[in-house]
CSV table of C-alpha atoms in Angstrom, one decimal:
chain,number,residue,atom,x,y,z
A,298,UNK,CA,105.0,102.9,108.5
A,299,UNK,CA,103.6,99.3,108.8
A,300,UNK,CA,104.7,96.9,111.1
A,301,UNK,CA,103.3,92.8,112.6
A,302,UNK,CA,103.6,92.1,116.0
A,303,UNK,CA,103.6,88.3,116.7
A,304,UNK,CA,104.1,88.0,120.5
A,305,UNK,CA,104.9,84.3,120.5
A,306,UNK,CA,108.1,83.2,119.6
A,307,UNK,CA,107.4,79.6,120.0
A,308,UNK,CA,104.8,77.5,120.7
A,309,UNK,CA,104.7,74.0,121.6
A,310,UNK,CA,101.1,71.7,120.7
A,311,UNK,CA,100.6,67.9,120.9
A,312,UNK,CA,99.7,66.3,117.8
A,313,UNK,CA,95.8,66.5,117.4
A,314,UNK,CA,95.5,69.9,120.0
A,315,UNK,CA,94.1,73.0,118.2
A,316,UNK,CA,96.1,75.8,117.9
A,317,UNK,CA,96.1,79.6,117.4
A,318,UNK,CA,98.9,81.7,116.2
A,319,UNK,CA,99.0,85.8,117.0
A,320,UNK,CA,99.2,88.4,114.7
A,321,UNK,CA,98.7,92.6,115.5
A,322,UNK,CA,99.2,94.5,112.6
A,323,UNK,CA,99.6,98.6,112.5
A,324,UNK,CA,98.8,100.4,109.6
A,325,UNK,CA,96.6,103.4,108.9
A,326,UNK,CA,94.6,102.2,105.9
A,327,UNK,CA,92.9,98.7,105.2
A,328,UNK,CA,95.9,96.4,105.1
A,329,UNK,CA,96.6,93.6,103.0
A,330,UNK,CA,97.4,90.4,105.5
A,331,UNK,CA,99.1,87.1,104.8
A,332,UNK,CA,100.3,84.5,106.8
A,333,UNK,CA,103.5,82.6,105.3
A,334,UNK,CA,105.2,78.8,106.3
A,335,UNK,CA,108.4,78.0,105.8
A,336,UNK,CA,109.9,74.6,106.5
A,337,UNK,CA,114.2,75.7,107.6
A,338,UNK,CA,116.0,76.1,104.5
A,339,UNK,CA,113.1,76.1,102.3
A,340,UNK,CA,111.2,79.3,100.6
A,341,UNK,CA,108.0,80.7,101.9
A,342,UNK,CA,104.5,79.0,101.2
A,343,UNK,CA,100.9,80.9,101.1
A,344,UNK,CA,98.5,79.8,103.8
A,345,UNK,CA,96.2,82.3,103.4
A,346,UNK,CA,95.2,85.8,102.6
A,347,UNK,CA,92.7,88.4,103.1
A,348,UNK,CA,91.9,91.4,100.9
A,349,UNK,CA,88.5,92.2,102.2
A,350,UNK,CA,85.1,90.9,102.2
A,351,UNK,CA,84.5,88.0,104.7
A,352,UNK,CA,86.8,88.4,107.9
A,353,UNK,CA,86.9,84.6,108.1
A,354,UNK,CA,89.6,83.1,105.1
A,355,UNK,CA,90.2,79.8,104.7
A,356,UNK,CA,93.4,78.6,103.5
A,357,UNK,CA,95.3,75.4,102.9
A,358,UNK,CA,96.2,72.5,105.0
A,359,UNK,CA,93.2,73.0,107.2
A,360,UNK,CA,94.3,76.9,108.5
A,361,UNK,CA,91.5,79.6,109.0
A,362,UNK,CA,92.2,82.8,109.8
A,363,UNK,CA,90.4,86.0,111.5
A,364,UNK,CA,90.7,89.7,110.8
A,365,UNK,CA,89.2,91.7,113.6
A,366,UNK,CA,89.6,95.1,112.4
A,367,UNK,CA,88.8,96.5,116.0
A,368,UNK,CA,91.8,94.6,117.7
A,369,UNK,CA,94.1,95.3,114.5
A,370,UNK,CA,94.7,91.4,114.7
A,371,UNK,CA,95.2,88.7,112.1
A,372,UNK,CA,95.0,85.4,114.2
A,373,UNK,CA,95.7,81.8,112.4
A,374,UNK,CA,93.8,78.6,113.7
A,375,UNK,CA,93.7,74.9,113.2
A,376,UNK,CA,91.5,73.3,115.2
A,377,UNK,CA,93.8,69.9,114.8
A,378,UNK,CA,97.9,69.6,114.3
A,379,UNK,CA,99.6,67.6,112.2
A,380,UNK,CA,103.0,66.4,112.9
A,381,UNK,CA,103.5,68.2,109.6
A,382,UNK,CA,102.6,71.3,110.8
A,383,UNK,CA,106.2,72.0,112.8
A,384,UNK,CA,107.6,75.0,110.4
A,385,UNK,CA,107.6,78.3,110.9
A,386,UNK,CA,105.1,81.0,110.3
A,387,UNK,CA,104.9,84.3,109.6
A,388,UNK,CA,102.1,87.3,109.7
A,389,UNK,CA,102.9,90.1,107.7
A,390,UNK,CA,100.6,92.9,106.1
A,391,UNK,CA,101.1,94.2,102.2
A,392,UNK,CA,100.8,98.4,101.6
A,393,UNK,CA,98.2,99.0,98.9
A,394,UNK,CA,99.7,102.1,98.0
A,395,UNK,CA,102.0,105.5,98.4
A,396,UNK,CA,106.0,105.6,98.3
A,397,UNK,CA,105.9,101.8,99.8
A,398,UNK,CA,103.3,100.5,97.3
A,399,UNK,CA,104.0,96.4,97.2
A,400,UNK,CA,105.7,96.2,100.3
A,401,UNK,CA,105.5,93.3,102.4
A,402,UNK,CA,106.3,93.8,106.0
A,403,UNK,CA,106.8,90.4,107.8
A,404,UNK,CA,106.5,89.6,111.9
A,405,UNK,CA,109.5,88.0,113.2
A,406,UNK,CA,107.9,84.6,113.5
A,407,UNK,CA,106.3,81.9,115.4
A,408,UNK,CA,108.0,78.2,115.3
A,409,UNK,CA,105.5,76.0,115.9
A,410,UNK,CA,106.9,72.5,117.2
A,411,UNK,CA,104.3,69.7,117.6
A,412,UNK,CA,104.9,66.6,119.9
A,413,UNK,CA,103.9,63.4,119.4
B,251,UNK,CA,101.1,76.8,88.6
B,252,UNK,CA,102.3,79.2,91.1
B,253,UNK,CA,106.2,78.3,90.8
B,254,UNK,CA,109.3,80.5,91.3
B,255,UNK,CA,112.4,79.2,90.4
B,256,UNK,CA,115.9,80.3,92.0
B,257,UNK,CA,119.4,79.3,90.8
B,258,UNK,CA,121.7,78.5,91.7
B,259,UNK,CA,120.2,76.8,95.3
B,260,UNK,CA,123.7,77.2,97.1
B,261,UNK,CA,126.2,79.4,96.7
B,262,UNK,CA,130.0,80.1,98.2
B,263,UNK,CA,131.9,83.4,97.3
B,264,UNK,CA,135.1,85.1,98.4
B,265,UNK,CA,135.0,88.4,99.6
B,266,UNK,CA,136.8,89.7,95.7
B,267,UNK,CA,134.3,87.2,93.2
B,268,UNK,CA,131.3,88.5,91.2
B,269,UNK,CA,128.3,86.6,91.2
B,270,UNK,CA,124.9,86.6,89.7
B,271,UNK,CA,121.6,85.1,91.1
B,272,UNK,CA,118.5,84.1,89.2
B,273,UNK,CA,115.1,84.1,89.3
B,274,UNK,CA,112.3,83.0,87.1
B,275,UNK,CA,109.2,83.3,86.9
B,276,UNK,CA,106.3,82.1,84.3
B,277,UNK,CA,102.9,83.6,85.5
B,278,UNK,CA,102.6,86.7,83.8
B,279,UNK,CA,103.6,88.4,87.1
B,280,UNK,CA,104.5,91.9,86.4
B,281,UNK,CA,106.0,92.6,90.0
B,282,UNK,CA,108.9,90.9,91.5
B,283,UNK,CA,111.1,91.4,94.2
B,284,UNK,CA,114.4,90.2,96.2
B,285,UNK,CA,114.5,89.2,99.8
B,286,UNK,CA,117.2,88.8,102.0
B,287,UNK,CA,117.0,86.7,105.2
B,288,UNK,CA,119.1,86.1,107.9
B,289,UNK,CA,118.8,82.6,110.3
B,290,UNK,CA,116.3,83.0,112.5
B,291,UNK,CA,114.7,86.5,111.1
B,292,UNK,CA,111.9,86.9,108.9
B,293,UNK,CA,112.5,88.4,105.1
B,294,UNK,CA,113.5,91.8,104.9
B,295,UNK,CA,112.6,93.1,101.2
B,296,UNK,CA,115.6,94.1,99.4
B,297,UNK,CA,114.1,95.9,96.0
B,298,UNK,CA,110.9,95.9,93.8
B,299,UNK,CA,110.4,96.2,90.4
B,300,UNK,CA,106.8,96.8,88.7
B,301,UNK,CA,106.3,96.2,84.8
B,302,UNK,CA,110.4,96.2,84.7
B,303,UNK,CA,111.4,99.3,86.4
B,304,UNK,CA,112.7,99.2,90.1
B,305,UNK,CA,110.7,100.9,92.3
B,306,UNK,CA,112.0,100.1,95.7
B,307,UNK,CA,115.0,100.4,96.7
B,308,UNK,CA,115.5,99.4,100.7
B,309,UNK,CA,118.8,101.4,100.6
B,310,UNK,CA,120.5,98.2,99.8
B,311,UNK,CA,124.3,98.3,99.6
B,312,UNK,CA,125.6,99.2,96.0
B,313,UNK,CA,127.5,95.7,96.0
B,314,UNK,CA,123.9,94.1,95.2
B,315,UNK,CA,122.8,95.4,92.1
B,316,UNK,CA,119.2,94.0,90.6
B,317,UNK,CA,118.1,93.7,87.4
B,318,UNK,CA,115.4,92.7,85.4
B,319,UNK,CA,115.9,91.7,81.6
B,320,UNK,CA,112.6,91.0,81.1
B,321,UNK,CA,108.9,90.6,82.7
B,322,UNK,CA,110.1,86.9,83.2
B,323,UNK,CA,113.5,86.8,85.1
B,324,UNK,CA,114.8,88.6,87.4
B,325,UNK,CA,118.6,88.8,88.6
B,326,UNK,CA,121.0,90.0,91.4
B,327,UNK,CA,124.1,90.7,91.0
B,328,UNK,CA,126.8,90.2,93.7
B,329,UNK,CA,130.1,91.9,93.8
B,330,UNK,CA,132.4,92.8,96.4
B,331,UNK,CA,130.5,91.3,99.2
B,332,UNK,CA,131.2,90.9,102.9
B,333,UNK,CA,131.1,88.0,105.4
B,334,UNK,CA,127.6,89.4,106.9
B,335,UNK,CA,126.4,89.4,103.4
B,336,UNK,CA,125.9,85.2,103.9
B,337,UNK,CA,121.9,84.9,104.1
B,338,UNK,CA,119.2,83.1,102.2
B,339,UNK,CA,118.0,85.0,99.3
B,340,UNK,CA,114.3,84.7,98.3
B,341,UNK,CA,112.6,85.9,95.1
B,342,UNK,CA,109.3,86.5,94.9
B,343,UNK,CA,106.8,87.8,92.2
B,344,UNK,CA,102.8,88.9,92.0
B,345,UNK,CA,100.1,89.8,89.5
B,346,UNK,CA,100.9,93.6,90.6
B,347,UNK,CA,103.0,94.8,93.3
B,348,UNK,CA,99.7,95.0,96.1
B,349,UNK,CA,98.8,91.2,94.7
B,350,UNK,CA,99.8,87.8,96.5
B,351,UNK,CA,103.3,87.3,96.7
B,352,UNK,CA,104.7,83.8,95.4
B,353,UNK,CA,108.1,82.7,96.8
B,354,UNK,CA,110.9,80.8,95.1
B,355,UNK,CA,113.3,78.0,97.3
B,356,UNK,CA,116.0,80.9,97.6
B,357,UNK,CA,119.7,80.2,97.3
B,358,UNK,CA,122.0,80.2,100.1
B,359,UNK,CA,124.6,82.5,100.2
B,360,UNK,CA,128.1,82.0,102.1
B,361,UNK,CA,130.7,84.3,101.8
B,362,UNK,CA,133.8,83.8,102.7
């Protein structure tokens, strides 16, 4: 079965610092990986995704992201941090196929709070 | 427009009422799906259903019972539920079941 490791439970950035959120994934085929951001109380938003092609995906609000296939990792970037940025955000990888096909499997989340 | 609507957004039930949430959708997705989330975990995929017909079932209690009228809505019904049973609900739909998944707002769910 799948499962997303994210290590860090919390982080802590000043506004303007980069920053780089962790993601392991296991899984025995290609996977499908997302990362998600949710604000408390509010539904999940895309950032990004990757499929396959180029291991370097851009997504929205300025995030990147890098699948190393050899680490099994999925890590998000932003090389500067909004004040808007404090949510929480999630890794998980999708199953293209078998009894599971369409699952999502989520990490158990990073909060990200940013300080003045 | 990638929008998923949930209603209703809150939600407080005794432990004896039957209750139905909602969930629209108007993309042309042809997979969606309920989540159930605790405070302070991430989702946890309750059922799937692909072109209509459930196809996951996460061994969810028989007090949620899911249903999908259509390609376009999706529901959950709610009977008999207990205290632990209070979470935030998401909905979600894709394309197909291995494409992006779009979230609604959930609804939040007390029971008392």
């Amino acid at each position: 079965a799948q499962s997303v490791t994210q290590p860090d439970i919390h982080i802590t950035v000043s506004e303007g610092a980069s920053l780089e959120l962790r993601c392991n994934y296991s899984y025995g085929a290609t996977p499908y990986l997302f990362w998600y951001v949710q604000s408390p109380g509010q539904g999940l938003q895309l950032l990004l995704k990757y499929f396959s092609g180029d291991t370097l995906v851009q997504g929205i609000k300025g995030f990147e992201a890098e699948f190393k296939r050899s680490q099994s990792s999925f890590n998000l970037r932003k090389p500067s941090v909004h004040w808007s940025d404090a949510a929480e955000y999630f890794c998980a990888v999708g199953v293209g196929g078998g009894t599971s096909y369409g699952k999502l499997t989520f990490g158990q989340g990073t909060i990200l709070t940013v300080h003045p | 427009d990638t929008e998923v609507t949930q209603t209703p957004k809150h939600l407080v039930m005794g432990m004896t009422n039957k209750k139905s949430l909602k969930c629209e959708q108007h993309m042309g997705h042809r997979a969606m799906y309920w989540y159930k989330q605790k405070a302070k975990k991430p989702p946890e995929l309750m059922f799937v259903y692909s072109y209509e017909k459930l196809s996951i079932n996460e061994s969810v209690p028989s007090r949620f019972s899911p249903e999908c009228p259509n390609s376009s809505l999706l529901n959950l019904h709610l009977h008999a539920l207990q205290p632990e049973d209070s979470a935030l609900y998401l909905c979600a739909s894709s394309q197909t079941a291995t494409d992006t998944q779009y979230f609604g707002p959930g609804t939040r769910l007390t029971v008392l």
